Amino acid sequence: MPGSRTIATVPATGTVLNKLDGSLYGMNIGPFIEFPLHDRVSLTLGGGLGMVYVNNTYSFSETVVVPGVVTASRSGRVSNDDWLFSAIARANLYVALSQQWSWELGFAYQYAGNSRTTVLGKSANLQLDGILSLNTGLNYAF
């Protein structure tokens, strides 16, 4: 006679925490062309190449608890530095407020790719495929 088997439902809980902290630093260089739109207003269009320095720390922790049976945990942490090369396109609008002062409003799109960080088979992927930035400010000409 074959042995009998009992199947019981056992409650279990799982907790997963993934965290990616870091800083991005970038610079770009490239030509631009200026279009005077009015005696006090001009538009510049430009493009070029850039670099992005990625400094990040990825950490994770996982815990599975089956009451009365087992508690299993694992965690990991790794720091990563990465250099990404990019292409950039930008447009800026300048409005002259006086002989020395001007106001600027700009928009830029930068494609820098991805930075991947892996520890213990777990990974975080920082996607910098499309960085959009908006800037504004006052400029003073000496």
mmCIF file of N, CA and C in Angstrom, residues 23-27 51-55 83:
data_model
loop_
_atom_site.group_PDB
_atom_site.id
_atom_site.type_symbol
_atom_site.label_atom_id
_atom_site.label_comp_id
_atom_site.label_asym_id
_atom_site.label_seq_id
_atom_site.Cartn_x
_atom_site.Cartn_y
_atom_site.Cartn_z
ATOM 1 N N SER A 23 25.397 59.574 -6.690
ATOM 2 C CA SER A 23 25.552 60.927 -7.227
ATOM 3 C C SER A 23 25.975 60.837 -8.680
ATOM 4 N N LEU A 24 25.532 61.818 -9.446
ATOM 5 C CA LEU A 24 25.917 61.940 -10.849
ATOM 6 C C LEU A 24 26.609 63.276 -11.051
ATOM 7 N N TYR A 25 27.711 63.261 -11.795
ATOM 8 C CA TYR A 25 28.427 64.484 -12.130
ATOM 9 C C TYR A 25 28.665 64.455 -13.630
ATOM 10 N N GLY A 26 28.423 65.565 -14.283
ATOM 11 C CA GLY A 26 28.589 65.558 -15.723
ATOM 12 C C GLY A 26 29.138 66.854 -16.268
ATOM 13 N N MET A 27 29.641 66.754 -17.468
ATOM 14 C CA MET A 27 30.092 67.924 -18.206
ATOM 15 C C MET A 27 29.946 67.619 -19.684
ATOM 16 N N MET A 51 30.374 63.665 -20.717
ATOM 17 C CA MET A 51 30.765 62.563 -19.835
ATOM 18 C C MET A 51 29.911 62.666 -18.580
ATOM 19 N N VAL A 52 29.526 61.508 -18.051
ATOM 20 C CA VAL A 52 28.796 61.453 -16.797
ATOM 21 C C VAL A 52 29.547 60.502 -15.884
ATOM 22 N N TYR A 53 29.901 60.984 -14.698
ATOM 23 C CA TYR A 53 30.541 60.148 -13.686
ATOM 24 C C TYR A 53 29.447 59.686 -12.727
ATOM 25 N N VAL A 54 29.291 58.379 -12.584
ATOM 26 C CA VAL A 54 28.282 57.783 -11.710
ATOM 27 C C VAL A 54 28.999 57.190 -10.503
ATOM 28 N N ASN A 55 28.605 57.617 -9.320
ATOM 29 C CA ASN A 55 29.128 57.069 -8.068
ATOM 30 C C ASN A 55 27.914 56.600 -7.273
ATOM 31 N N TRP A 83 32.066 55.577 -15.604
ATOM 32 C CA TRP A 83 32.126 56.709 -16.520
ATOM 33 C C TRP A 83 31.288 56.371 -17.734
#
